[in-house]
Amino acid sequence: MAAPDQRGDGGEPRSLDDWLRPLFSDSILWPVLAVAAIVFVTLGASLLLFALVERHLFALIGLAIASFVSCDYMLRSLLMGHFGLAPRALLCLCVLSIAAAIFAHKSGAF
């Protein structure tokens, strides 16, 4: 069983790190984390492939928006001096999406 949070304000999550922490710390939620990661990596890889290989207009717009939001969030976290759980998870999802897109393109699946 996971240890209770030590927030001191009634236990309400205040940041994205607080919302994501149980997924990483409670072993019973690891399958949920794995499925969510697979879904988001597949979504990111397909967005990359449609935008960069197929040159689909809406995929290019979606990639631009997703890249801007992700980079903005990670830069703000770095500038605040707290590169916590959420930015690291987002960075891992981006790297895994790029790797999956390269693998799908090189293997001829797309």
CSV table of C-alpha atoms in Angstrom, one decimal:
chain,number,residue,atom,x,y,z
A,1,MET,CA,0.0,0.0,0.0
A,2,ALA,CA,1.3,3.4,-0.9
A,3,ALA,CA,2.3,5.8,1.9
A,4,PRO,CA,-0.1,8.7,2.5
A,5,ASP,CA,0.9,12.0,0.9
A,6,GLN,CA,2.6,14.6,3.1
A,7,ARG,CA,1.1,17.7,1.6
A,8,GLY,CA,-0.5,19.0,4.8
A,9,ASP,CA,-3.4,20.8,3.0
A,10,GLY,CA,-6.0,18.1,3.3
A,11,GLY,CA,-4.5,15.8,0.7
A,12,GLU,CA,-5.6,17.5,-2.4
A,13,PRO,CA,-3.2,17.3,-5.3
A,14,ARG,CA,-1.9,20.7,-6.3
A,15,SER,CA,0.4,20.1,-9.3
A,16,LEU,CA,0.7,17.7,-12.2
A,17,ASP,CA,3.5,15.9,-10.3
A,18,ASP,CA,1.1,15.2,-7.4
A,19,TRP,CA,-1.4,13.7,-9.8
A,20,LEU,CA,1.2,11.5,-11.6
A,21,ARG,CA,3.1,10.4,-8.5
A,22,PRO,CA,0.7,7.6,-7.5
A,23,LEU,CA,1.1,6.0,-11.0
A,24,PHE,CA,4.8,5.7,-10.4
A,25,SER,CA,4.9,4.9,-6.7
A,26,ASP,CA,2.0,2.4,-6.3
A,27,SER,CA,2.8,-0.9,-8.0
A,28,ILE,CA,-0.8,-1.8,-8.5
A,29,LEU,CA,-1.1,1.2,-10.9
A,30,TRP,CA,1.9,0.2,-13.0
A,31,PRO,CA,-0.2,-1.6,-15.7
A,32,VAL,CA,-2.3,1.6,-16.0
A,33,LEU,CA,0.9,3.6,-16.5
A,34,ALA,CA,2.2,1.1,-19.1
A,35,VAL,CA,-1.0,1.2,-21.1
A,36,ALA,CA,-1.2,5.0,-20.9
A,37,ALA,CA,2.5,5.3,-22.0
A,38,ILE,CA,1.9,2.9,-24.9
A,39,VAL,CA,-1.2,4.9,-26.0
A,40,PHE,CA,0.6,8.3,-25.8
A,41,VAL,CA,3.8,6.9,-27.6
A,42,THR,CA,1.7,5.5,-30.4
A,43,LEU,CA,-0.2,8.8,-30.7
A,44,GLY,CA,3.0,10.8,-30.8
A,45,ALA,CA,4.7,8.5,-33.3
A,46,SER,CA,1.6,8.5,-35.6
A,47,LEU,CA,1.5,12.3,-35.3
A,48,LEU,CA,5.2,12.5,-36.3
A,49,LEU,CA,4.8,10.1,-39.2
A,50,PHE,CA,1.7,11.9,-40.6
A,51,ALA,CA,3.3,15.3,-40.2
A,52,LEU,CA,6.8,14.6,-41.5
A,53,VAL,CA,6.3,11.7,-43.9
A,54,GLU,CA,2.8,12.3,-45.3
A,55,ARG,CA,2.9,16.1,-44.9
A,56,HIS,CA,-0.7,16.2,-43.7
A,57,LEU,CA,-1.7,19.8,-42.9
A,58,PHE,CA,-3.7,19.0,-39.7
A,59,ALA,CA,-0.9,16.7,-38.4
A,60,LEU,CA,1.6,19.5,-39.0
A,61,ILE,CA,-0.5,21.9,-37.1
A,62,GLY,CA,-1.0,19.4,-34.3
A,63,LEU,CA,2.7,18.7,-34.2
A,64,ALA,CA,3.5,22.4,-34.0
A,65,ILE,CA,1.0,22.9,-31.1
A,66,ALA,CA,2.1,19.8,-29.2
A,67,SER,CA,5.8,20.8,-29.6
A,68,PHE,CA,5.2,24.3,-28.4
A,69,VAL,CA,3.2,23.2,-25.4
A,70,SER,CA,5.7,20.5,-24.4
A,71,CYS,CA,8.8,22.7,-24.9
A,72,ASP,CA,7.1,25.6,-23.0
A,73,TYR,CA,6.2,23.3,-20.1
A,74,MET,CA,9.7,21.8,-19.9
A,75,LEU,CA,11.4,25.2,-20.2
A,76,ARG,CA,9.2,26.7,-17.5
A,77,SER,CA,10.0,23.8,-15.2
A,78,LEU,CA,13.7,24.3,-15.8
A,79,LEU,CA,13.5,28.0,-15.2
A,80,MET,CA,11.6,27.4,-11.9
A,81,GLY,CA,14.4,25.1,-10.9
A,82,HIS,CA,12.1,22.1,-10.5
A,83,PHE,CA,12.4,19.5,-13.3
A,84,GLY,CA,10.1,17.1,-11.5
A,85,LEU,CA,8.2,14.0,-12.4
A,86,ALA,CA,5.9,15.4,-15.0
A,87,PRO,CA,8.5,17.1,-17.2
A,88,ARG,CA,10.7,14.0,-17.1
A,89,ALA,CA,7.7,11.8,-18.0
A,90,LEU,CA,6.9,14.1,-20.9
A,91,LEU,CA,10.5,14.0,-22.1
A,92,CYS,CA,10.5,10.2,-22.0
A,93,LEU,CA,7.3,10.1,-24.0
A,94,CYS,CA,8.7,12.4,-26.6
A,95,VAL,CA,11.9,10.4,-26.9
A,96,LEU,CA,10.0,7.1,-27.1
A,97,SER,CA,7.6,8.6,-29.7
A,98,ILE,CA,10.5,9.7,-31.9
A,99,ALA,CA,12.1,6.3,-31.6
A,100,ALA,CA,8.9,4.5,-32.4
A,101,ALA,CA,8.3,6.8,-35.5
A,102,ILE,CA,11.9,6.1,-36.7
A,103,PHE,CA,11.4,2.3,-36.2
A,104,ALA,CA,8.1,2.3,-38.0
A,105,HIS,CA,9.5,4.3,-40.9
A,106,LYS,CA,12.7,2.2,-41.2
A,107,SER,CA,10.8,-1.1,-41.0
A,108,GLY,CA,8.5,-0.1,-43.8
A,109,ALA,CA,5.4,-0.2,-41.6
A,110,PHE,CA,4.6,3.4,-42.6
